[in-house]
């Protein structure tokens, strides 16, 4: 039995979620590549542990990105959108 094709709203939502997850994957990959190169440069020059500082700062940004994509914020956003749709349609809040 072939799968039932999703309606347009479900497909758009699935594409949005997949896009956000792909964006996080790209962000994490670039983080690893760039910070790996910084570590190699510092190691080859014998210039100490300075790559820890950009890695830590950027790591905070990556963590926030992951929380937004994978954490509770998406569910909160959906509830807020549903509430606004009901308000604009004149239904119960």
PDB file of N, CA, C and O in Angstrom, residues 14-78:
ATOM      1  N   UNK A  14       7.131  19.979   7.715  1.00  0.00           N
ATOM      2  CA  UNK A  14       8.205  18.985   7.680  1.00  0.00           C
ATOM      3  C   UNK A  14       9.442  19.559   6.995  1.00  0.00           C
ATOM      4  O   UNK A  14      10.573  19.332   7.454  1.00  0.00           O
ATOM      5  N   UNK A  15       9.261  20.307   5.925  1.00  0.00           N
ATOM      6  CA  UNK A  15      10.390  20.929   5.238  1.00  0.00           C
ATOM      7  C   UNK A  15      11.063  21.976   6.121  1.00  0.00           C
ATOM      8  O   UNK A  15      12.287  22.093   6.144  1.00  0.00           O
ATOM      9  N   UNK A  16      10.281  22.733   6.864  1.00  0.00           N
ATOM     10  CA  UNK A  16      10.828  23.755   7.767  1.00  0.00           C
ATOM     11  C   UNK A  16      11.667  23.101   8.860  1.00  0.00           C
ATOM     12  O   UNK A  16      12.792  23.521   9.137  1.00  0.00           O
ATOM     13  N   UNK A  17      11.144  22.049   9.470  1.00  0.00           N
ATOM     14  CA  UNK A  17      11.863  21.357  10.536  1.00  0.00           C
ATOM     15  C   UNK A  17      13.140  20.717   9.997  1.00  0.00           C
ATOM     16  O   UNK A  17      14.214  20.830  10.607  1.00  0.00           O
ATOM     17  N   UNK A  18      13.040  20.067   8.834  1.00  0.00           N
ATOM     18  CA  UNK A  18      14.222  19.455   8.226  1.00  0.00           C
ATOM     19  C   UNK A  18      15.270  20.519   7.887  1.00  0.00           C
ATOM     20  O   UNK A  18      16.470  20.294   8.086  1.00  0.00           O
ATOM     21  N   UNK A  19      14.839  21.670   7.415  1.00  0.00           N
ATOM     22  CA  UNK A  19      15.764  22.761   7.097  1.00  0.00           C
ATOM     23  C   UNK A  19      16.483  23.278   8.326  1.00  0.00           C
ATOM     24  O   UNK A  19      17.683  23.563   8.286  1.00  0.00           O
ATOM     25  N   UNK A  20      15.762  23.390   9.428  1.00  0.00           N
ATOM     26  CA  UNK A  20      16.385  23.845  10.676  1.00  0.00           C
ATOM     27  C   UNK A  20      17.414  22.833  11.171  1.00  0.00           C
ATOM     28  O   UNK A  20      18.499  23.209  11.617  1.00  0.00           O
ATOM     29  N   UNK A  21      17.087  21.554  11.081  1.00  0.00           N
ATOM     30  CA  UNK A  21      18.032  20.512  11.517  1.00  0.00           C
ATOM     31  C   UNK A  21      19.254  20.480  10.604  1.00  0.00           C
ATOM     32  O   UNK A  21      20.389  20.309  11.076  1.00  0.00           O
ATOM     33  N   UNK A  22      19.048  20.656   9.301  1.00  0.00           N
ATOM     34  CA  UNK A  22      20.170  20.699   8.380  1.00  0.00           C
ATOM     35  C   UNK A  22      21.053  21.915   8.665  1.00  0.00           C
ATOM     36  O   UNK A  22      22.282  21.823   8.625  1.00  0.00           O
ATOM     37  N   UNK A  23      20.448  23.049   8.980  1.00  0.00           N
ATOM     38  CA  UNK A  23      21.209  24.243   9.338  1.00  0.00           C
ATOM     39  C   UNK A  23      22.078  24.009  10.564  1.00  0.00           C
ATOM     40  O   UNK A  23      23.232  24.449  10.619  1.00  0.00           O
ATOM     41  N   UNK A  24      21.536  23.303  11.560  1.00  0.00           N
ATOM     42  CA  UNK A  24      22.320  22.978  12.749  1.00  0.00           C
ATOM     43  C   UNK A  24      23.476  22.059  12.398  1.00  0.00           C
ATOM     44  O   UNK A  24      24.599  22.235  12.883  1.00  0.00           O
ATOM     45  N   UNK A  25      23.243  21.078  11.539  1.00  0.00           N
ATOM     46  CA  UNK A  25      24.301  20.163  11.117  1.00  0.00           C
ATOM     47  C   UNK A  25      25.417  20.906  10.383  1.00  0.00           C
ATOM     48  O   UNK A  25      26.606  20.675  10.636  1.00  0.00           O
ATOM     49  N   UNK A  26      25.054  21.821   9.499  1.00  0.00           N
ATOM     50  CA  UNK A  26      26.054  22.622   8.785  1.00  0.00           C
ATOM     51  C   UNK A  26      26.836  23.477   9.778  1.00  0.00           C
ATOM     52  O   UNK A  26      28.071  23.556   9.718  1.00  0.00           O
ATOM     53  N   UNK A  27      26.149  24.112  10.723  1.00  0.00           N
ATOM     54  CA  UNK A  27      26.797  24.951  11.734  1.00  0.00           C
ATOM     55  C   UNK A  27      27.806  24.128  12.541  1.00  0.00           C
ATOM     56  O   UNK A  27      28.951  24.547  12.747  1.00  0.00           O
ATOM     57  N   UNK A  28      27.404  22.939  12.988  1.00  0.00           N
ATOM     58  CA  UNK A  28      28.292  22.083  13.776  1.00  0.00           C
ATOM     59  C   UNK A  28      29.492  21.624  12.956  1.00  0.00           C
ATOM     60  O   UNK A  28      30.621  21.575  13.463  1.00  0.00           O
ATOM     61  N   UNK A  29      29.278  21.315  11.684  1.00  0.00           N
ATOM     62  CA  UNK A  29      30.373  20.874  10.820  1.00  0.00           C
ATOM     63  C   UNK A  29      31.389  21.992  10.608  1.00  0.00           C
ATOM     64  O   UNK A  29      32.604  21.781  10.726  1.00  0.00           O
ATOM     65  N   UNK A  30      30.904  23.191  10.323  1.00  0.00           N
ATOM     66  CA  UNK A  30      31.805  24.331  10.141  1.00  0.00           C
ATOM     67  C   UNK A  30      32.554  24.617  11.443  1.00  0.00           C
ATOM     68  O   UNK A  30      33.765  24.889  11.425  1.00  0.00           O
ATOM     69  N   UNK A  31      31.882  24.531  12.569  1.00  0.00           N
ATOM     70  CA  UNK A  31      32.517  24.729  13.883  1.00  0.00           C
ATOM     71  C   UNK A  31      33.682  23.759  14.058  1.00  0.00           C
ATOM     72  O   UNK A  31      34.785  24.163  14.447  1.00  0.00           O
ATOM     73  N   UNK A  32      33.438  22.482  13.782  1.00  0.00           N
ATOM     74  CA  UNK A  32      34.488  21.474  13.954  1.00  0.00           C
ATOM     75  C   UNK A  32      35.653  21.693  12.995  1.00  0.00           C
ATOM     76  O   UNK A  32      36.823  21.610  13.396  1.00  0.00           O
ATOM     77  N   UNK A  33      35.367  21.986  11.737  1.00  0.00           N
ATOM     78  CA  UNK A  33      36.426  22.175  10.748  1.00  0.00           C
ATOM     79  C   UNK A  33      37.270  23.402  11.085  1.00  0.00           C
ATOM     80  O   UNK A  33      38.511  23.334  11.136  1.00  0.00           O
ATOM     81  N   UNK A  34      36.626  24.527  11.333  1.00  0.00           N
ATOM     82  CA  UNK A  34      37.368  25.767  11.592  1.00  0.00           C
ATOM     83  C   UNK A  34      38.165  25.652  12.886  1.00  0.00           C
ATOM     84  O   UNK A  34      39.353  25.997  12.924  1.00  0.00           O
ATOM     85  N   UNK A  35      37.544  25.167  13.940  1.00  0.00           N
ATOM     86  CA  UNK A  35      38.271  25.077  15.200  1.00  0.00           C
ATOM     87  C   UNK A  35      39.357  24.009  15.148  1.00  0.00           C
ATOM     88  O   UNK A  35      40.417  24.164  15.773  1.00  0.00           O
ATOM     89  N   UNK A  36      39.145  22.950  14.389  1.00  0.00           N
ATOM     90  CA  UNK A  36      40.204  21.974  14.174  1.00  0.00           C
ATOM     91  C   UNK A  36      41.403  22.599  13.473  1.00  0.00           C
ATOM     92  O   UNK A  36      42.563  22.343  13.829  1.00  0.00           O
ATOM     93  N   UNK A  37      41.129  23.435  12.464  1.00  0.00           N
ATOM     94  CA  UNK A  37      42.219  24.122  11.765  1.00  0.00           C
ATOM     95  C   UNK A  37      42.942  25.093  12.698  1.00  0.00           C
ATOM     96  O   UNK A  37      44.179  25.197  12.653  1.00  0.00           O
ATOM     97  N   UNK A  38      42.210  25.795  13.554  1.00  0.00           N
ATOM     98  CA  UNK A  38      42.853  26.709  14.508  1.00  0.00           C
ATOM     99  C   UNK A  38      43.769  25.946  15.463  1.00  0.00           C
ATOM    100  O   UNK A  38      44.862  26.422  15.788  1.00  0.00           O
ATOM    101  N   UNK A  39      43.329  24.791  15.915  1.00  0.00           N
ATOM    102  CA  UNK A  39      44.154  23.971  16.799  1.00  0.00           C
ATOM    103  C   UNK A  39      45.417  23.526  16.067  1.00  0.00           C
ATOM    104  O   UNK A  39      46.527  23.567  16.627  1.00  0.00           O
ATOM    105  N   UNK A  40      45.284  23.106  14.809  1.00  0.00           N
ATOM    106  CA  UNK A  40      46.459  22.693  14.035  1.00  0.00           C
ATOM    107  C   UNK A  40      47.433  23.850  13.830  1.00  0.00           C
ATOM    108  O   UNK A  40      48.655  23.670  13.942  1.00  0.00           O
ATOM    109  N   UNK A  41      46.917  25.036  13.547  1.00  0.00           N
ATOM    110  CA  UNK A  41      47.778  26.205  13.374  1.00  0.00           C
ATOM    111  C   UNK A  41      48.511  26.516  14.670  1.00  0.00           C
ATOM    112  O   UNK A  41      49.726  26.741  14.677  1.00  0.00           O
ATOM    113  N   UNK A  42      47.789  26.527  15.778  1.00  0.00           N
ATOM    114  CA  UNK A  42      48.418  26.825  17.070  1.00  0.00           C
ATOM    115  C   UNK A  42      49.446  25.760  17.436  1.00  0.00           C
ATOM    116  O   UNK A  42      50.530  26.073  17.931  1.00  0.00           O
ATOM    117  N   UNK A  43      49.117  24.508  17.170  1.00  0.00           N
ATOM    118  CA  UNK A  43      50.044  23.422  17.492  1.00  0.00           C
ATOM    119  C   UNK A  43      51.306  23.505  16.640  1.00  0.00           C
ATOM    120  O   UNK A  43      52.418  23.370  17.143  1.00  0.00           O
ATOM    121  N   UNK A  44      51.129  23.748  15.333  1.00  0.00           N
ATOM    122  CA  UNK A  44      52.294  23.794  14.443  1.00  0.00           C
ATOM    123  C   UNK A  44      53.177  25.010  14.733  1.00  0.00           C
ATOM    124  O   UNK A  44      54.382  24.960  14.524  1.00  0.00           O
ATOM    125  N   UNK A  45      52.586  26.094  15.200  1.00  0.00           N
ATOM    126  CA  UNK A  45      53.365  27.294  15.519  1.00  0.00           C
ATOM    127  C   UNK A  45      53.872  27.266  16.954  1.00  0.00           C
ATOM    128  O   UNK A  45      54.669  28.131  17.342  1.00  0.00           O
ATOM    129  N   UNK A  46      53.395  26.320  17.739  1.00  0.00           N
ATOM    130  CA  UNK A  46      53.798  26.255  19.143  1.00  0.00           C
ATOM    131  C   UNK A  46      53.367  27.472  19.936  1.00  0.00           C
ATOM    132  O   UNK A  46      54.070  27.931  20.822  1.00  0.00           O
ATOM    133  N   UNK A  47      52.199  27.981  19.600  1.00  0.00           N
ATOM    134  CA  UNK A  47      51.773  29.254  20.192  1.00  0.00           C
ATOM    135  C   UNK A  47      50.756  29.108  21.316  1.00  0.00           C
ATOM    136  O   UNK A  47      50.023  30.044  21.613  1.00  0.00           O
ATOM    137  N   UNK A  48      50.660  27.968  21.936  1.00  0.00           N
ATOM    138  CA  UNK A  48      49.814  27.842  23.114  1.00  0.00           C
ATOM    139  C   UNK A  48      48.397  27.396  22.830  1.00  0.00           C
ATOM    140  O   UNK A  48      48.077  26.892  21.764  1.00  0.00           O
ATOM    141  N   UNK A  49      47.570  27.634  23.821  1.00  0.00           N
ATOM    142  CA  UNK A  49      46.207  27.128  23.807  1.00  0.00           C
ATOM    143  C   UNK A  49      45.176  28.196  23.460  1.00  0.00           C
ATOM    144  O   UNK A  49      44.022  28.104  23.853  1.00  0.00           O
ATOM    145  N   UNK A  50      45.560  29.220  22.701  1.00  0.00           N
ATOM    146  CA  UNK A  50      44.626  30.299  22.379  1.00  0.00           C
ATOM    147  C   UNK A  50      43.381  29.843  21.623  1.00  0.00           C
ATOM    148  O   UNK A  50      42.332  30.502  21.728  1.00  0.00           O
ATOM    149  N   UNK A  51      43.395  28.726  20.846  1.00  0.00           N
ATOM    150  CA  UNK A  51      42.161  28.334  20.144  1.00  0.00           C
ATOM    151  C   UNK A  51      41.008  27.979  21.081  1.00  0.00           C
ATOM    152  O   UNK A  51      39.861  27.899  20.639  1.00  0.00           O
ATOM    153  N   UNK A  52      41.297  27.796  22.348  1.00  0.00           N
ATOM    154  CA  UNK A  52      40.224  27.505  23.308  1.00  0.00           C
ATOM    155  C   UNK A  52      39.234  28.663  23.364  1.00  0.00           C
ATOM    156  O   UNK A  52      38.026  28.445  23.488  1.00  0.00           O
ATOM    157  N   UNK A  53      39.729  29.893  23.240  1.00  0.00           N
ATOM    158  CA  UNK A  53      38.854  31.052  23.389  1.00  0.00           C
ATOM    159  C   UNK A  53      37.847  31.194  22.243  1.00  0.00           C
ATOM    160  O   UNK A  53      36.644  31.336  22.510  1.00  0.00           O
ATOM    161  N   UNK A  54      38.267  31.144  20.981  1.00  0.00           N
ATOM    162  CA  UNK A  54      37.232  31.192  19.930  1.00  0.00           C
ATOM    163  C   UNK A  54      36.328  29.959  19.944  1.00  0.00           C
ATOM    164  O   UNK A  54      35.129  30.070  19.670  1.00  0.00           O
ATOM    165  N   UNK A  55      36.892  28.797  20.283  1.00  0.00           N
ATOM    166  CA  UNK A  55      36.063  27.585  20.335  1.00  0.00           C
ATOM    167  C   UNK A  55      35.006  27.698  21.422  1.00  0.00           C
ATOM    168  O   UNK A  55      33.856  27.288  21.224  1.00  0.00           O
ATOM    169  N   UNK A  56      35.383  28.253  22.566  1.00  0.00           N
ATOM    170  CA  UNK A  56      34.417  28.395  23.664  1.00  0.00           C
ATOM    171  C   UNK A  56      33.326  29.406  23.313  1.00  0.00           C
ATOM    172  O   UNK A  56      32.130  29.153  23.530  1.00  0.00           O
ATOM    173  N   UNK A  57      33.725  30.542  22.764  1.00  0.00           N
ATOM    174  CA  UNK A  57      32.734  31.559  22.401  1.00  0.00           C
ATOM    175  C   UNK A  57      31.774  31.065  21.335  1.00  0.00           C
ATOM    176  O   UNK A  57      30.550  31.219  21.453  1.00  0.00           O
ATOM    177  N   UNK A  58      32.325  30.467  20.309  1.00  0.00           N
ATOM    178  CA  UNK A  58      31.506  29.941  19.222  1.00  0.00           C
ATOM    179  C   UNK A  58      30.683  28.757  19.721  1.00  0.00           C
ATOM    180  O   UNK A  58      29.549  28.545  19.299  1.00  0.00           O
ATOM    181  N   UNK A  59      31.246  27.991  20.656  1.00  0.00           N
ATOM    182  CA  UNK A  59      30.528  26.848  21.224  1.00  0.00           C
ATOM    183  C   UNK A  59      29.248  27.265  21.923  1.00  0.00           C
ATOM    184  O   UNK A  59      28.235  26.566  21.873  1.00  0.00           O
ATOM    185  N   UNK A  60      29.290  28.421  22.583  1.00  0.00           N
ATOM    186  CA  UNK A  60      28.073  28.938  23.230  1.00  0.00           C
ATOM    187  C   UNK A  60      27.004  29.217  22.175  1.00  0.00           C
ATOM    188  O   UNK A  60      25.834  28.862  22.341  1.00  0.00           O
ATOM    189  N   UNK A  61      27.421  29.839  21.071  1.00  0.00           N
ATOM    190  CA  UNK A  61      26.476  30.099  19.990  1.00  0.00           C
ATOM    191  C   UNK A  61      25.921  28.815  19.394  1.00  0.00           C
ATOM    192  O   UNK A  61      24.724  28.719  19.096  1.00  0.00           O
ATOM    193  N   UNK A  62      26.769  27.812  19.229  1.00  0.00           N
ATOM    194  CA  UNK A  62      26.322  26.519  18.708  1.00  0.00           C
ATOM    195  C   UNK A  62      25.352  25.853  19.676  1.00  0.00           C
ATOM    196  O   UNK A  62      24.346  25.262  19.262  1.00  0.00           O
ATOM    197  N   UNK A  63      25.636  25.956  20.959  1.00  0.00           N
ATOM    198  CA  UNK A  63      24.731  25.388  21.966  1.00  0.00           C
ATOM    199  C   UNK A  63      23.356  26.060  21.913  1.00  0.00           C
ATOM    200  O   UNK A  63      22.325  25.380  21.957  1.00  0.00           O
ATOM    201  N   UNK A  64      23.340  27.369  21.804  1.00  0.00           N
ATOM    202  CA  UNK A  64      22.059  28.082  21.707  1.00  0.00           C
ATOM    203  C   UNK A  64      21.319  27.661  20.442  1.00  0.00           C
ATOM    204  O   UNK A  64      20.104  27.427  20.472  1.00  0.00           O
ATOM    205  N   UNK A  65      22.045  27.532  19.328  1.00  0.00           N
ATOM    206  CA  UNK A  65      21.430  27.085  18.080  1.00  0.00           C
ATOM    207  C   UNK A  65      20.808  25.703  18.265  1.00  0.00           C
ATOM    208  O   UNK A  65      19.668  25.455  17.853  1.00  0.00           O
ATOM    209  N   UNK A  66      21.543  24.787  18.911  1.00  0.00           N
ATOM    210  CA  UNK A  66      21.022  23.437  19.145  1.00  0.00           C
ATOM    211  C   UNK A  66      19.789  23.459  20.044  1.00  0.00           C
ATOM    212  O   UNK A  66      18.823  22.727  19.802  1.00  0.00           O
ATOM    213  N   UNK A  67      19.803  24.307  21.079  1.00  0.00           N
ATOM    214  CA  UNK A  67      18.637  24.397  21.961  1.00  0.00           C
ATOM    215  C   UNK A  67      17.411  24.900  21.215  1.00  0.00           C
ATOM    216  O   UNK A  67      16.291  24.436  21.439  1.00  0.00           O
ATOM    217  N   UNK A  68      17.621  25.867  20.331  1.00  0.00           N
ATOM    218  CA  UNK A  68      16.498  26.411  19.563  1.00  0.00           C
ATOM    219  C   UNK A  68      15.938  25.356  18.609  1.00  0.00           C
ATOM    220  O   UNK A  68      14.727  25.202  18.475  1.00  0.00           O
ATOM    221  N   UNK A  69      16.823  24.593  17.972  1.00  0.00           N
ATOM    222  CA  UNK A  69      16.371  23.604  16.983  1.00  0.00           C
ATOM    223  C   UNK A  69      15.828  22.349  17.650  1.00  0.00           C
ATOM    224  O   UNK A  69      14.794  21.814  17.243  1.00  0.00           O
ATOM    225  N   UNK A  70      16.516  21.855  18.664  1.00  0.00           N
ATOM    226  CA  UNK A  70      16.171  20.558  19.252  1.00  0.00           C
ATOM    227  C   UNK A  70      15.438  20.656  20.589  1.00  0.00           C
ATOM    228  O   UNK A  70      14.892  19.660  21.051  1.00  0.00           O
ATOM    229  N   UNK A  71      15.446  21.826  21.193  1.00  0.00           N
ATOM    230  CA  UNK A  71      14.877  21.980  22.523  1.00  0.00           C
ATOM    231  C   UNK A  71      13.406  22.339  22.512  1.00  0.00           C
ATOM    232  O   UNK A  71      12.705  22.177  21.511  1.00  0.00           O
ATOM    233  N   UNK A  72      12.946  22.865  23.627  1.00  0.00           N
ATOM    234  CA  UNK A  72      11.511  23.141  23.795  1.00  0.00           C
ATOM    235  C   UNK A  72      11.015  24.380  23.070  1.00  0.00           C
ATOM    236  O   UNK A  72       9.819  24.614  23.006  1.00  0.00           O
ATOM    237  N   UNK A  73      11.915  25.167  22.489  1.00  0.00           N
ATOM    238  CA  UNK A  73      11.494  26.437  21.902  1.00  0.00           C
ATOM    239  C   UNK A  73      10.561  26.255  20.712  1.00  0.00           C
ATOM    240  O   UNK A  73       9.676  27.069  20.485  1.00  0.00           O
ATOM    241  N   UNK A  74      10.753  25.191  19.943  1.00  0.00           N
ATOM    242  CA  UNK A  74       9.882  24.965  18.792  1.00  0.00           C
ATOM    243  C   UNK A  74       8.455  24.675  19.239  1.00  0.00           C
ATOM    244  O   UNK A  74       7.497  25.176  18.655  1.00  0.00           O
ATOM    245  N   UNK A  75       8.307  23.890  20.304  1.00  0.00           N
ATOM    246  CA  UNK A  75       6.967  23.598  20.822  1.00  0.00           C
ATOM    247  C   UNK A  75       6.311  24.866  21.365  1.00  0.00           C
ATOM    248  O   UNK A  75       5.107  25.092  21.163  1.00  0.00           O
ATOM    249  N   UNK A  76       7.093  25.701  22.031  1.00  0.00           N
ATOM    250  CA  UNK A  76       6.565  26.970  22.553  1.00  0.00           C
ATOM    251  C   UNK A  76       6.125  27.855  21.394  1.00  0.00           C
ATOM    252  O   UNK A  76       5.048  28.458  21.426  1.00  0.00           O
ATOM    253  N   UNK A  77       6.951  27.927  20.328  1.00  0.00           N
ATOM    254  CA  UNK A  77       6.608  28.738  19.164  1.00  0.00           C
ATOM    255  C   UNK A  77       5.305  28.256  18.530  1.00  0.00           C
ATOM    256  O   UNK A  77       4.433  29.046  18.184  1.00  0.00           O
ATOM    257  N   UNK A  78       5.165  26.940  18.404  1.00  0.00           N
ATOM    258  CA  UNK A  78       3.934  26.391  17.811  1.00  0.00           C
ATOM    259  C   UNK A  78       2.708  26.762  18.631  1.00  0.00           C
ATOM    260  O   UNK A  78       1.671  27.123  18.070  1.00  0.00           O
TER     261      UNK A  78
END
